[in-house]
C-alpha cells in the first residue's frame, strides 16, 4: 500500500464570520449548561476535570439569569442586567425559567410575583412577555441567556461550540423540557441531552460509577427548593420521588433579613420603605449580609446613613422557619419514595443557599448523616452536565449513557391496536418483554410491526419497522407462546426480538432511527395524542370488542363441533342463534351491541361448557382416551 494513503490528515474545522471578518475554529467539545432560575453557568471538561467558565473580565462563574432590554432594545444579560432590576423593572426580566412551557392559566396565582408584563393572549396558550411593545416567548428569553453562556465559553476556548447538554429540574414535564431544548436551538446549540439537575449533581460527585445507592439531592436555590430522591443501579439513575416549593429559596433569607432590620431600626421612616433606591440598596445589602454570615459571626453596614447589623445567631433564628419548611418537604419526598431516612446513602447539597451553614446543620441533623458539600453548591449541577457531555462525546467509557425514551414503543396487535411495550419516559438503557399468541389455528408466520407514539391505533403512530417470525410449528390458535422483547441499548438503539418458546423459533431486528423524529414532529405527536385521547379510546374499545367477538364466534363454532354428542338439540340450536346474532352486530359500529351479544352468548354457553367438561372428565375416568 502506498505510504501516503495511510497518513491521517488532520483537518481543522474553521468558520469565517463575514460581518466581523474574523476566523474562528470550531470545537467538537460538548458543553454542560445549568440554566437556572437565579443563576446560569457553563462548564466543560478541561484536562480531564470539569470546570465552570468565568467571564472575561469577571471573576464569577455565575451569570445571573436576568435579561435587560436597553435603550435601543439592545439586550444585556447577567450582572449588568441585574443592576437594572430596580431601576427599570418592566424592561428587566428575571426568573424566566418559571415561565418555561407554562400557560397563563398555570401562572394566574403568581401574577404579582413578576415585575414585568406576562401576557394572557390566550389563557390556554403558552405565555409571552411584553417588553417595550414587543412580545417575547420564555424560550426566546432563555435563548438570550444561553447565547451569553455560549459566548463565554467560546471566548475561553477561542473556538465556536455547537453542542450542549442542558439541565432541568427533575419535575420538569415534557413541554418544559421541550421548551428548554428549543431555547438551546435558538441560541445556536444542538442540545444533545436534557439531564435532570439532581442526576447531574450526583454525577459531579462521581456517584453511580462503582456501586448502587440511594441519594437525596437537596437543592436550595434563589427562589426554588427541590428535593429529589434518586436510586442509582447499574449506572442508571431513576428518580424515585421529587418534591419542592417553587417559591421558597435564598430570596426568602434576604427578605427575612430586611424585615429584621426594618423591625429593629426606629430610624427608617415610612417614606423610605417605598423608596425604590433605598429598597434596592437594602436588598443588595441583605444578600451581602447573608453571604457574609455563612462564615462570619457578625455583619454591619450603613445604608442612607443608617447603621444596620445582624449576628449569625440572629440570622439563624430568623431563617429557621424557612429551613424547617424544606425539612417537612424532605419528609414528604421520603414518604413518596417509600423510604426511611436511614435508607438514604448520601445527601448532596446543591444550590447557592446551602452555603448558609445553618442549612447544612439542619439537613445533617434531619438525615442523621454528614452531607456532601465539598463541591461548589452553585456550580455542581453545571459540572455534572459537563461530565454528562463528556460521556456523550465518548470520552468516559465506564459510565452508561442516561436518557429517557421520548415516545412510547410498542407493537401492533389484532385490530391495528398499539400495544405499548416500553412506555414513554422510560429510562435508557431499558428492556421489556411481553407474551403473545396466535389468533388463527395452524398459523405459522407472525408479523411483528414496531411503532412509536402515544396514540391507541398504530395508524396514527410512526412505524419504525417490521419483520416476520417464520416457521412457527402449526398449532391451534392461542397455543404458541410468543415472547417479544424490546431492548434499547445505551446508544438509544432499539432491538426487537421475537421467539416462539415452545419450538425455539427466533427472529430479531435492529432499529437505528429511534430518535429519527424531529422535535417538532415529536411535540406534534404528543399534542395529537392528548387531543385525540377520547376518540382514540372509543375506537380502541370498539376494535377490542370486535376482536374479542370474532374469537368468541370461532370458539363457539369449535365448541359445537367438538361436543355434538354431549349437547341436546335445543342447546345446539340456541347456541347457533346467539352466535349468528353476534356475527350480525360484529360488522357494525356499536361496541355496546357487540358487548351485549357477547354477554348473551357467553351466559348461555357457560353452563354448557361445564356440562361438556364434566362429560369429558367422566369419560376420562372410565379409562378412555380423550
Ligand atoms: P438557582 O438554582 O435558583 O439559579 P443558585 O443555586 O445559583 O440558584 O442559588 C442562588 C441563591 O444562593 C441566591 O439566593 C444567593 O443569594 C444564594 N447564595 C449565594 N451565595 C451564598 C452564600 N455564600 N451564602 C448564602 N446564600 C448564598
Ligand atoms: Mg439551580
mmCIF file with all atom_site columns, N, CA, C and O in Angstrom, residues 191-241:
data_model
loop_
_atom_site.group_PDB
_atom_site.id
_atom_site.type_symbol
_atom_site.label_atom_id
_atom_site.label_alt_id
_atom_site.label_comp_id
_atom_site.label_asym_id
_atom_site.label_entity_id
_atom_site.label_seq_id
_atom_site.pdbx_PDB_ins_code
_atom_site.Cartn_x
_atom_site.Cartn_y
_atom_site.Cartn_z
_atom_site.occupancy
_atom_site.B_iso_or_equiv
_atom_site.pdbx_formal_charge
_atom_site.auth_seq_id
_atom_site.auth_comp_id
_atom_site.auth_asym_id
_atom_site.auth_atom_id
_atom_site.pdbx_PDB_model_num
ATOM 1   N N  . UNK A 1 191 ? -28.887 20.670 21.286 1.00 0.00 ? 191 UNK A N  1
ATOM 2   C CA . UNK A 1 191 ? -28.991 20.135 22.646 1.00 0.00 ? 191 UNK A CA 1
ATOM 3   C C  . UNK A 1 191 ? -29.060 18.609 22.571 1.00 0.00 ? 191 UNK A C  1
ATOM 4   O O  . UNK A 1 191 ? -30.077 18.034 22.208 1.00 0.00 ? 191 UNK A O  1
ATOM 5   N N  . UNK A 1 192 ? -27.945 17.989 22.875 1.00 0.00 ? 192 UNK A N  1
ATOM 6   C CA . UNK A 1 192 ? -27.856 16.541 22.712 1.00 0.00 ? 192 UNK A CA 1
ATOM 7   C C  . UNK A 1 192 ? -28.619 15.822 23.808 1.00 0.00 ? 192 UNK A C  1
ATOM 8   O O  . UNK A 1 192 ? -29.081 14.707 23.617 1.00 0.00 ? 192 UNK A O  1
ATOM 9   N N  . UNK A 1 193 ? -28.729 16.457 24.923 1.00 0.00 ? 193 UNK A N  1
ATOM 10  C CA . UNK A 1 193 ? -29.421 15.791 26.008 1.00 0.00 ? 193 UNK A CA 1
ATOM 11  C C  . UNK A 1 193 ? -29.928 16.793 27.025 1.00 0.00 ? 193 UNK A C  1
ATOM 12  O O  . UNK A 1 193 ? -29.288 17.794 27.298 1.00 0.00 ? 193 UNK A O  1
ATOM 13  N N  . UNK A 1 194 ? -31.114 16.497 27.557 1.00 0.00 ? 194 UNK A N  1
ATOM 14  C CA . UNK A 1 194 ? -31.640 17.263 28.687 1.00 0.00 ? 194 UNK A CA 1
ATOM 15  C C  . UNK A 1 194 ? -31.432 16.356 29.896 1.00 0.00 ? 194 UNK A C  1
ATOM 16  O O  . UNK A 1 194 ? -31.874 15.209 29.880 1.00 0.00 ? 194 UNK A O  1
ATOM 17  N N  . UNK A 1 195 ? -30.766 16.835 30.900 1.00 0.00 ? 195 UNK A N  1
ATOM 18  C CA . UNK A 1 195 ? -30.436 15.993 32.056 1.00 0.00 ? 195 UNK A CA 1
ATOM 19  C C  . UNK A 1 195 ? -31.088 16.574 33.308 1.00 0.00 ? 195 UNK A C  1
ATOM 20  O O  . UNK A 1 195 ? -31.155 17.795 33.463 1.00 0.00 ? 195 UNK A O  1
ATOM 21  N N  . UNK A 1 196 ? -31.557 15.708 34.172 1.00 0.00 ? 196 UNK A N  1
ATOM 22  C CA . UNK A 1 196 ? -32.120 16.180 35.430 1.00 0.00 ? 196 UNK A CA 1
ATOM 23  C C  . UNK A 1 196 ? -31.026 16.785 36.308 1.00 0.00 ? 196 UNK A C  1
ATOM 24  O O  . UNK A 1 196 ? -29.942 16.218 36.435 1.00 0.00 ? 196 UNK A O  1
ATOM 25  N N  . UNK A 1 197 ? -31.343 17.910 36.926 1.00 0.00 ? 197 UNK A N  1
ATOM 26  C CA . UNK A 1 197 ? -30.361 18.584 37.777 1.00 0.00 ? 197 UNK A CA 1
ATOM 27  C C  . UNK A 1 197 ? -29.812 17.673 38.880 1.00 0.00 ? 197 UNK A C  1
ATOM 28  O O  . UNK A 1 197 ? -28.596 17.608 39.076 1.00 0.00 ? 197 UNK A O  1
ATOM 29  N N  . UNK A 1 198 ? -30.677 16.957 39.623 1.00 0.00 ? 198 UNK A N  1
ATOM 30  C CA . UNK A 1 198 ? -30.126 16.092 40.679 1.00 0.00 ? 198 UNK A CA 1
ATOM 31  C C  . UNK A 1 198 ? -29.227 14.982 40.131 1.00 0.00 ? 198 UNK A C  1
ATOM 32  O O  . UNK A 1 198 ? -28.248 14.605 40.776 1.00 0.00 ? 198 UNK A O  1
ATOM 33  N N  . UNK A 1 199 ? -29.526 14.510 38.924 1.00 0.00 ? 199 UNK A N  1
ATOM 34  C CA . UNK A 1 199 ? -28.679 13.494 38.303 1.00 0.00 ? 199 UNK A CA 1
ATOM 35  C C  . UNK A 1 199 ? -27.302 14.091 38.018 1.00 0.00 ? 199 UNK A C  1
ATOM 36  O O  . UNK A 1 199 ? -26.269 13.478 38.307 1.00 0.00 ? 199 UNK A O  1
ATOM 37  N N  . UNK A 1 200 ? -27.316 15.309 37.465 1.00 0.00 ? 200 UNK A N  1
ATOM 38  C CA . UNK A 1 200 ? -26.054 15.973 37.156 1.00 0.00 ? 200 UNK A CA 1
ATOM 39  C C  . UNK A 1 200 ? -25.245 16.183 38.432 1.00 0.00 ? 200 UNK A C  1
ATOM 40  O O  . UNK A 1 200 ? -24.044 15.902 38.469 1.00 0.00 ? 200 UNK A O  1
ATOM 41  N N  . UNK A 1 201 ? -25.905 16.638 39.491 1.00 0.00 ? 201 UNK A N  1
ATOM 42  C CA . UNK A 1 201 ? -25.200 16.883 40.754 1.00 0.00 ? 201 UNK A CA 1
ATOM 43  C C  . UNK A 1 201 ? -24.569 15.580 41.255 1.00 0.00 ? 201 UNK A C  1
ATOM 44  O O  . UNK A 1 201 ? -23.425 15.566 41.722 1.00 0.00 ? 201 UNK A O  1
ATOM 45  N N  . UNK A 1 202 ? -25.297 14.475 41.137 1.00 0.00 ? 202 UNK A N  1
ATOM 46  C CA . UNK A 1 202 ? -24.759 13.188 41.580 1.00 0.00 ? 202 UNK A CA 1
ATOM 47  C C  . UNK A 1 202 ? -23.550 12.795 40.749 1.00 0.00 ? 202 UNK A C  1
ATOM 48  O O  . UNK A 1 202 ? -22.553 12.302 41.275 1.00 0.00 ? 202 UNK A O  1
ATOM 49  N N  . UNK A 1 203 ? -23.647 13.026 39.437 1.00 0.00 ? 203 UNK A N  1
ATOM 50  C CA . UNK A 1 203 ? -22.525 12.698 38.547 1.00 0.00 ? 203 UNK A CA 1
ATOM 51  C C  . UNK A 1 203 ? -21.280 13.476 38.947 1.00 0.00 ? 203 UNK A C  1
ATOM 52  O O  . UNK A 1 203 ? -20.171 12.940 38.935 1.00 0.00 ? 203 UNK A O  1
ATOM 53  N N  . UNK A 1 204 ? -21.487 14.742 39.317 1.00 0.00 ? 204 UNK A N  1
ATOM 54  C CA . UNK A 1 204 ? -20.345 15.580 39.699 1.00 0.00 ? 204 UNK A CA 1
ATOM 55  C C  . UNK A 1 204 ? -19.636 14.984 40.910 1.00 0.00 ? 204 UNK A C  1
ATOM 56  O O  . UNK A 1 204 ? -18.432 15.119 41.063 1.00 0.00 ? 204 UNK A O  1
ATOM 57  N N  . UNK A 1 205 ? -20.383 14.312 41.766 1.00 0.00 ? 205 UNK A N  1
ATOM 58  C CA . UNK A 1 205 ? -19.783 13.676 42.933 1.00 0.00 ? 205 UNK A CA 1
ATOM 59  C C  . UNK A 1 205 ? -19.314 12.248 42.631 1.00 0.00 ? 205 UNK A C  1
ATOM 60  O O  . UNK A 1 205 ? -18.955 11.502 43.533 1.00 0.00 ? 205 UNK A O  1
ATOM 61  N N  . UNK A 1 206 ? -19.383 11.885 41.361 1.00 0.00 ? 206 UNK A N  1
ATOM 62  C CA . UNK A 1 206 ? -18.881 10.566 40.965 1.00 0.00 ? 206 UNK A CA 1
ATOM 63  C C  . UNK A 1 206 ? -19.777 9.425  41.393 1.00 0.00 ? 206 UNK A C  1
ATOM 64  O O  . UNK A 1 206 ? -19.365 8.263  41.396 1.00 0.00 ? 206 UNK A O  1
ATOM 65  N N  . UNK A 1 207 ? -21.009 9.773  41.736 1.00 0.00 ? 207 UNK A N  1
ATOM 66  C CA . UNK A 1 207 ? -21.930 8.736  42.201 1.00 0.00 ? 207 UNK A CA 1
ATOM 67  C C  . UNK A 1 207 ? -22.419 7.893  41.022 1.00 0.00 ? 207 UNK A C  1
ATOM 68  O O  . UNK A 1 207 ? -22.647 8.421  39.930 1.00 0.00 ? 207 UNK A O  1
ATOM 69  N N  . UNK A 1 208 ? -22.575 6.613  41.248 1.00 0.00 ? 208 UNK A N  1
ATOM 70  C CA . UNK A 1 208 ? -23.107 5.750  40.205 1.00 0.00 ? 208 UNK A CA 1
ATOM 71  C C  . UNK A 1 208 ? -22.028 4.992  39.455 1.00 0.00 ? 208 UNK A C  1
ATOM 72  O O  . UNK A 1 208 ? -22.312 4.107  38.667 1.00 0.00 ? 208 UNK A O  1
ATOM 73  N N  . UNK A 1 209 ? -20.782 5.348  39.699 1.00 0.00 ? 209 UNK A N  1
ATOM 74  C CA . UNK A 1 209 ? -19.697 4.697  38.966 1.00 0.00 ? 209 UNK A CA 1
ATOM 75  C C  . UNK A 1 209 ? -19.397 3.318  39.519 1.00 0.00 ? 209 UNK A C  1
ATOM 76  O O  . UNK A 1 209 ? -19.150 2.385  38.792 1.00 0.00 ? 209 UNK A O  1
ATOM 77  N N  . UNK A 1 210 ? -19.381 3.238  40.829 1.00 0.00 ? 210 UNK A N  1
ATOM 78  C CA . UNK A 1 210 ? -18.918 1.985  41.432 1.00 0.00 ? 210 UNK A CA 1
ATOM 79  C C  . UNK A 1 210 ? -20.018 1.125  42.014 1.00 0.00 ? 210 UNK A C  1
ATOM 80  O O  . UNK A 1 210 ? -20.037 -0.072 41.869 1.00 0.00 ? 210 UNK A O  1
ATOM 81  N N  . UNK A 1 211 ? -20.945 1.781  42.737 1.00 0.00 ? 211 UNK A N  1
ATOM 82  C CA . UNK A 1 211 ? -21.923 0.926  43.413 1.00 0.00 ? 211 UNK A CA 1
ATOM 83  C C  . UNK A 1 211 ? -23.334 1.474  43.274 1.00 0.00 ? 211 UNK A C  1
ATOM 84  O O  . UNK A 1 211 ? -23.547 2.597  42.856 1.00 0.00 ? 211 UNK A O  1
ATOM 85  N N  . UNK A 1 212 ? -24.263 0.624  43.633 1.00 0.00 ? 212 UNK A N  1
ATOM 86  C CA . UNK A 1 212 ? -25.657 1.029  43.618 1.00 0.00 ? 212 UNK A CA 1
ATOM 87  C C  . UNK A 1 212 ? -25.958 1.754  44.921 1.00 0.00 ? 212 UNK A C  1
ATOM 88  O O  . UNK A 1 212 ? -25.534 1.322  45.986 1.00 0.00 ? 212 UNK A O  1
ATOM 89  N N  . UNK A 1 213 ? -26.696 2.840  44.838 1.00 0.00 ? 213 UNK A N  1
ATOM 90  C CA . UNK A 1 213 ? -27.046 3.543  46.067 1.00 0.00 ? 213 UNK A CA 1
ATOM 91  C C  . UNK A 1 213 ? -28.275 4.430  45.897 1.00 0.00 ? 213 UNK A C  1
ATOM 92  O O  . UNK A 1 213 ? -28.736 4.662  44.789 1.00 0.00 ? 213 UNK A O  1
ATOM 93  N N  . UNK A 1 214 ? -28.761 4.895  47.048 1.00 0.00 ? 214 UNK A N  1
ATOM 94  C CA . UNK A 1 214 ? -29.899 5.808  47.035 1.00 0.00 ? 214 UNK A CA 1
ATOM 95  C C  . UNK A 1 214 ? -29.407 7.159  47.539 1.00 0.00 ? 214 UNK A C  1
ATOM 96  O O  . UNK A 1 214 ? -28.749 7.256  48.569 1.00 0.00 ? 214 UNK A O  1
ATOM 97  N N  . UNK A 1 215 ? -29.711 8.194  46.780 1.00 0.00 ? 215 UNK A N  1
ATOM 98  C CA . UNK A 1 215 ? -29.166 9.512  47.058 1.00 0.00 ? 215 UNK A CA 1
ATOM 99  C C  . UNK A 1 215 ? -30.292 10.528 47.189 1.00 0.00 ? 215 UNK A C  1
ATOM 100 O O  . UNK A 1 215 ? -31.258 10.484 46.424 1.00 0.00 ? 215 UNK A O  1
ATOM 101 N N  . UNK A 1 216 ? -30.158 11.420 48.174 1.00 0.00 ? 216 UNK A N  1
ATOM 102 C CA . UNK A 1 216 ? -31.098 12.539 48.276 1.00 0.00 ? 216 UNK A CA 1
ATOM 103 C C  . UNK A 1 216 ? -30.365 13.792 47.836 1.00 0.00 ? 216 UNK A C  1
ATOM 104 O O  . UNK A 1 216 ? -29.276 14.087 48.310 1.00 0.00 ? 216 UNK A O  1
ATOM 105 N N  . UNK A 1 217 ? -30.948 14.506 46.875 1.00 0.00 ? 217 UNK A N  1
ATOM 106 C CA . UNK A 1 217 ? -30.329 15.746 46.416 1.00 0.00 ? 217 UNK A CA 1
ATOM 107 C C  . UNK A 1 217 ? -31.167 16.910 46.925 1.00 0.00 ? 217 UNK A C  1
ATOM 108 O O  . UNK A 1 217 ? -32.328 17.064 46.539 1.00 0.00 ? 217 UNK A O  1
ATOM 109 N N  . UNK A 1 218 ? -30.569 17.678 47.812 1.00 0.00 ? 218 UNK A N  1
ATOM 110 C CA . UNK A 1 218 ? -31.241 18.811 48.458 1.00 0.00 ? 218 UNK A CA 1
ATOM 111 C C  . UNK A 1 218 ? -30.782 20.073 47.746 1.00 0.00 ? 218 UNK A C  1
ATOM 112 O O  . UNK A 1 218 ? -29.618 20.437 47.814 1.00 0.00 ? 218 UNK A O  1
ATOM 113 N N  . UNK A 1 219 ? -31.679 20.712 47.007 1.00 0.00 ? 219 UNK A N  1
ATOM 114 C CA . UNK A 1 219 ? -31.302 21.853 46.169 1.00 0.00 ? 219 UNK A CA 1
ATOM 115 C C  . UNK A 1 219 ? -32.077 23.104 46.587 1.00 0.00 ? 219 UNK A C  1
ATOM 116 O O  . UNK A 1 219 ? -33.258 23.240 46.296 1.00 0.00 ? 219 UNK A O  1
ATOM 117 N N  . UNK A 1 220 ? -31.380 23.996 47.291 1.00 0.00 ? 220 UNK A N  1
ATOM 118 C CA . UNK A 1 220 ? -31.993 25.261 47.701 1.00 0.00 ? 220 UNK A CA 1
ATOM 119 C C  . UNK A 1 220 ? -31.326 26.389 46.917 1.00 0.00 ? 220 UNK A C  1
ATOM 120 O O  . UNK A 1 220 ? -30.184 26.749 47.168 1.00 0.00 ? 220 UNK A O  1
ATOM 121 N N  . UNK A 1 221 ? -32.057 26.911 45.947 1.00 0.00 ? 221 UNK A N  1
ATOM 122 C CA . UNK A 1 221 ? -31.512 27.958 45.076 1.00 0.00 ? 221 UNK A CA 1
ATOM 123 C C  . UNK A 1 221 ? -31.964 29.334 45.533 1.00 0.00 ? 221 UNK A C  1
ATOM 124 O O  . UNK A 1 221 ? -32.161 29.574 46.730 1.00 0.00 ? 221 UNK A O  1
ATOM 125 N N  . UNK A 1 222 ? -32.130 30.242 44.561 1.00 0.00 ? 222 UNK A N  1
ATOM 126 C CA . UNK A 1 222 ? -32.535 31.601 44.896 1.00 0.00 ? 222 UNK A CA 1
ATOM 127 C C  . UNK A 1 222 ? -34.016 31.687 45.237 1.00 0.00 ? 222 UNK A C  1
ATOM 128 O O  . UNK A 1 222 ? -34.400 32.304 46.227 1.00 0.00 ? 222 UNK A O  1
ATOM 129 N N  . UNK A 1 223 ? -34.831 31.074 44.417 1.00 0.00 ? 223 UNK A N  1
ATOM 130 C CA . UNK A 1 223 ? -36.271 31.194 44.638 1.00 0.00 ? 223 UNK A CA 1
ATOM 131 C C  . UNK A 1 223 ? -36.999 29.869 44.636 1.00 0.00 ? 223 UNK A C  1
ATOM 132 O O  . UNK A 1 223 ? -38.224 29.829 44.674 1.00 0.00 ? 223 UNK A O  1
ATOM 133 N N  . UNK A 1 224 ? -36.251 28.784 44.548 1.00 0.00 ? 224 UNK A N  1
ATOM 134 C CA . UNK A 1 224 ? -36.912 27.474 44.488 1.00 0.00 ? 224 UNK A CA 1
ATOM 135 C C  . UNK A 1 224 ? -36.194 26.466 45.371 1.00 0.00 ? 224 UNK A C  1
ATOM 136 O O  . UNK A 1 224 ? -34.989 26.541 45.568 1.00 0.00 ? 224 UNK A O  1
ATOM 137 N N  . UNK A 1 225 ? -36.989 25.544 45.868 1.00 0.00 ? 225 UNK A N  1
ATOM 138 C CA . UNK A 1 225 ? -36.416 24.436 46.617 1.00 0.00 ? 225 UNK A CA 1
ATOM 139 C C  . UNK A 1 225 ? -36.860 23.119 45.985 1.00 0.00 ? 225 UNK A C  1
ATOM 140 O O  . UNK A 1 225 ? -38.036 22.935 45.675 1.00 0.00 ? 225 UNK A O  1
ATOM 141 N N  . UNK A 1 226 ? -35.912 22.235 45.765 1.00 0.00 ? 226 UNK A N  1
ATOM 142 C CA . UNK A 1 226 ? -36.219 20.909 45.216 1.00 0.00 ? 226 UNK A CA 1
ATOM 143 C C  . UNK A 1 226 ? -35.521 19.843 46.027 1.00 0.00 ? 226 UNK A C  1
ATOM 144 O O  . UNK A 1 226 ? -34.345 19.963 46.326 1.00 0.00 ? 226 UNK A O  1
ATOM 145 N N  . UNK A 1 227 ? -36.247 18.796 46.339 1.00 0.00 ? 227 UNK A N  1
ATOM 146 C CA . UNK A 1 227 ? -35.605 17.619 46.910 1.00 0.00 ? 227 UNK A CA 1
ATOM 147 C C  . UNK A 1 227 ? -35.916 16.461 45.973 1.00 0.00 ? 227 UNK A C  1
ATOM 148 O O  . UNK A 1 227 ? -37.059 16.285 45.547 1.00 0.00 ? 227 UNK A O  1
ATOM 149 N N  . UNK A 1 228 ? -34.898 15.708 45.608 1.00 0.00 ? 228 UNK A N  1
ATOM 150 C CA . UNK A 1 228 ? -35.100 14.556 44.723 1.00 0.00 ? 228 UNK A CA 1
ATOM 151 C C  . UNK A 1 228 ? -34.452 13.352 45.361 1.00 0.00 ? 228 UNK A C  1
ATOM 152 O O  . UNK A 1 228 ? -33.339 13.441 45.877 1.00 0.00 ? 228 UNK A O  1
ATOM 153 N N  . UNK A 1 229 ? -35.163 12.249 45.321 1.00 0.00 ? 229 UNK A N  1
ATOM 154 C CA . UNK A 1 229 ? -34.585 11.004 45.808 1.00 0.00 ? 229 UNK A CA 1
ATOM 155 C C  . UNK A 1 229 ? -34.294 10.138 44.586 1.00 0.00 ? 229 UNK A C  1
ATOM 156 O O  . UNK A 1 229 ? -35.207 9.842  43.811 1.00 0.00 ? 229 UNK A O  1
ATOM 157 N N  . UNK A 1 230 ? -33.033 9.789  44.421 1.00 0.00 ? 230 UNK A N  1
ATOM 158 C CA . UNK A 1 230 ? -32.637 9.018  43.244 1.00 0.00 ? 230 UNK A CA 1
ATOM 159 C C  . UNK A 1 230 ? -32.125 7.652  43.666 1.00 0.00 ? 230 UNK A C  1
ATOM 160 O O  . UNK A 1 230 ? -31.471 7.520  44.691 1.00 0.00 ? 230 UNK A O  1
ATOM 161 N N  . UNK A 1 231 ? -32.430 6.689  42.814 1.00 0.00 ? 231 UNK A N  1
ATOM 162 C CA . UNK A 1 231 ? -31.831 5.379  43.030 1.00 0.00 ? 231 UNK A CA 1
ATOM 163 C C  . UNK A 1 231 ? -30.895 5.119  41.861 1.00 0.00 ? 231 UNK A C  1
ATOM 164 O O  . UNK A 1 231 ? -31.306 5.246  40.702 1.00 0.00 ? 231 UNK A O  1
ATOM 165 N N  . UNK A 1 232 ? -29.669 4.774  42.159 1.00 0.00 ? 232 UNK A N  1
ATOM 166 C CA . UNK A 1 232 ? -28.711 4.521  41.089 1.00 0.00 ? 232 UNK A CA 1
ATOM 167 C C  . UNK A 1 232 ? -28.378 3.030  41.093 1.00 0.00 ? 232 UNK A C  1
ATOM 168 O O  . UNK A 1 232 ? -27.898 2.498  42.087 1.00 0.00 ? 232 UNK A O  1
ATOM 169 N N  . UNK A 1 233 ? -28.706 2.383  39.996 1.00 0.00 ? 233 UNK A N  1
ATOM 170 C CA . UNK A 1 233 ? -28.480 0.942  39.873 1.00 0.00 ? 233 UNK A CA 1
ATOM 171 C C  . UNK A 1 233 ? -27.840 0.682  38.527 1.00 0.00 ? 233 UNK A C  1
ATOM 172 O O  . UNK A 1 233 ? -28.366 1.124  37.510 1.00 0.00 ? 233 UNK A O  1
ATOM 173 N N  . UNK A 1 234 ? -26.745 -0.025 38.510 1.00 0.00 ? 234 UNK A N  1
ATOM 174 C CA . UNK A 1 234 ? -26.041 -0.334 37.266 1.00 0.00 ? 234 UNK A CA 1
ATOM 175 C C  . UNK A 1 234 ? -25.842 0.904  36.400 1.00 0.00 ? 234 UNK A C  1
ATOM 176 O O  . UNK A 1 234 ? -25.994 0.845  35.182 1.00 0.00 ? 234 UNK A O  1
ATOM 177 N N  . UNK A 1 235 ? -25.565 2.010  37.034 1.00 0.00 ? 235 UNK A N  1
ATOM 178 C CA . UNK A 1 235 ? -25.300 3.224  36.265 1.00 0.00 ? 235 UNK A CA 1
ATOM 179 C C  . UNK A 1 235 ? -26.545 3.915  35.735 1.00 0.00 ? 235 UNK A C  1
ATOM 180 O O  . UNK A 1 235 ? -26.450 4.898  35.019 1.00 0.00 ? 235 UNK A O  1
ATOM 181 N N  . UNK A 1 236 ? -27.720 3.403  36.088 1.00 0.00 ? 236 UNK A N  1
ATOM 182 C CA . UNK A 1 236 ? -28.949 4.051  35.636 1.00 0.00 ? 236 UNK A CA 1
ATOM 183 C C  . UNK A 1 236 ? -29.527 4.850  36.792 1.00 0.00 ? 236 UNK A C  1
ATOM 184 O O  . UNK A 1 236 ? -29.671 4.342  37.898 1.00 0.00 ? 236 UNK A O  1
ATOM 185 N N  . UNK A 1 237 ? -29.833 6.105  36.526 1.00 0.00 ? 237 UNK A N  1
ATOM 186 C CA . UNK A 1 237 ? -30.378 6.973  37.566 1.00 0.00 ? 237 UNK A CA 1
ATOM 187 C C  . UNK A 1 237 ? -31.897 6.983  37.452 1.00 0.00 ? 237 UNK A C  1
ATOM 188 O O  . UNK A 1 237 ? -32.449 7.359  36.430 1.00 0.00 ? 237 UNK A O  1
ATOM 189 N N  . UNK A 1 238 ? -32.540 6.589  38.524 1.00 0.00 ? 238 UNK A N  1
ATOM 190 C CA . UNK A 1 238 ? -34.003 6.631  38.498 1.00 0.00 ? 238 UNK A CA 1
ATOM 191 C C  . UNK A 1 238 ? -34.496 7.582  39.580 1.00 0.00 ? 238 UNK A C  1
ATOM 192 O O  . UNK A 1 238 ? -34.049 7.532  40.718 1.00 0.00 ? 238 UNK A O  1
ATOM 193 N N  . UNK A 1 239 ? -35.402 8.473  39.198 1.00 0.00 ? 239 UNK A N  1
ATOM 194 C CA . UNK A 1 239 ? -35.958 9.406  40.168 1.00 0.00 ? 239 UNK A CA 1
ATOM 195 C C  . UNK A 1 239 ? -37.077 8.685  40.916 1.00 0.00 ? 239 UNK A C  1
ATOM 196 O O  . UNK A 1 239 ? -38.095 8.331  40.332 1.00 0.00 ? 239 UNK A O  1
ATOM 197 N N  . UNK A 1 240 ? -36.883 8.435  42.201 1.00 0.00 ? 240 UNK A N  1
ATOM 198 C CA . UNK A 1 240 ? -37.918 7.745  42.974 1.00 0.00 ? 240 UNK A CA 1
ATOM 199 C C  . UNK A 1 240 ? -39.012 8.721  43.381 1.00 0.00 ? 240 UNK A C  1
ATOM 200 O O  . UNK A 1 240 ? -40.185 8.371  43.406 1.00 0.00 ? 240 UNK A O  1
ATOM 201 N N  . UNK A 1 241 ? -38.602 9.918  43.743 1.00 0.00 ? 241 UNK A N  1
ATOM 202 C CA . UNK A 1 241 ? -39.608 10.936 44.057 1.00 0.00 ? 241 UNK A CA 1
ATOM 203 C C  . UNK A 1 241 ? -38.973 12.316 43.980 1.00 0.00 ? 241 UNK A C  1
ATOM 204 O O  . UNK A 1 241 ? -37.760 12.461 44.116 1.00 0.00 ? 241 UNK A O  1
#
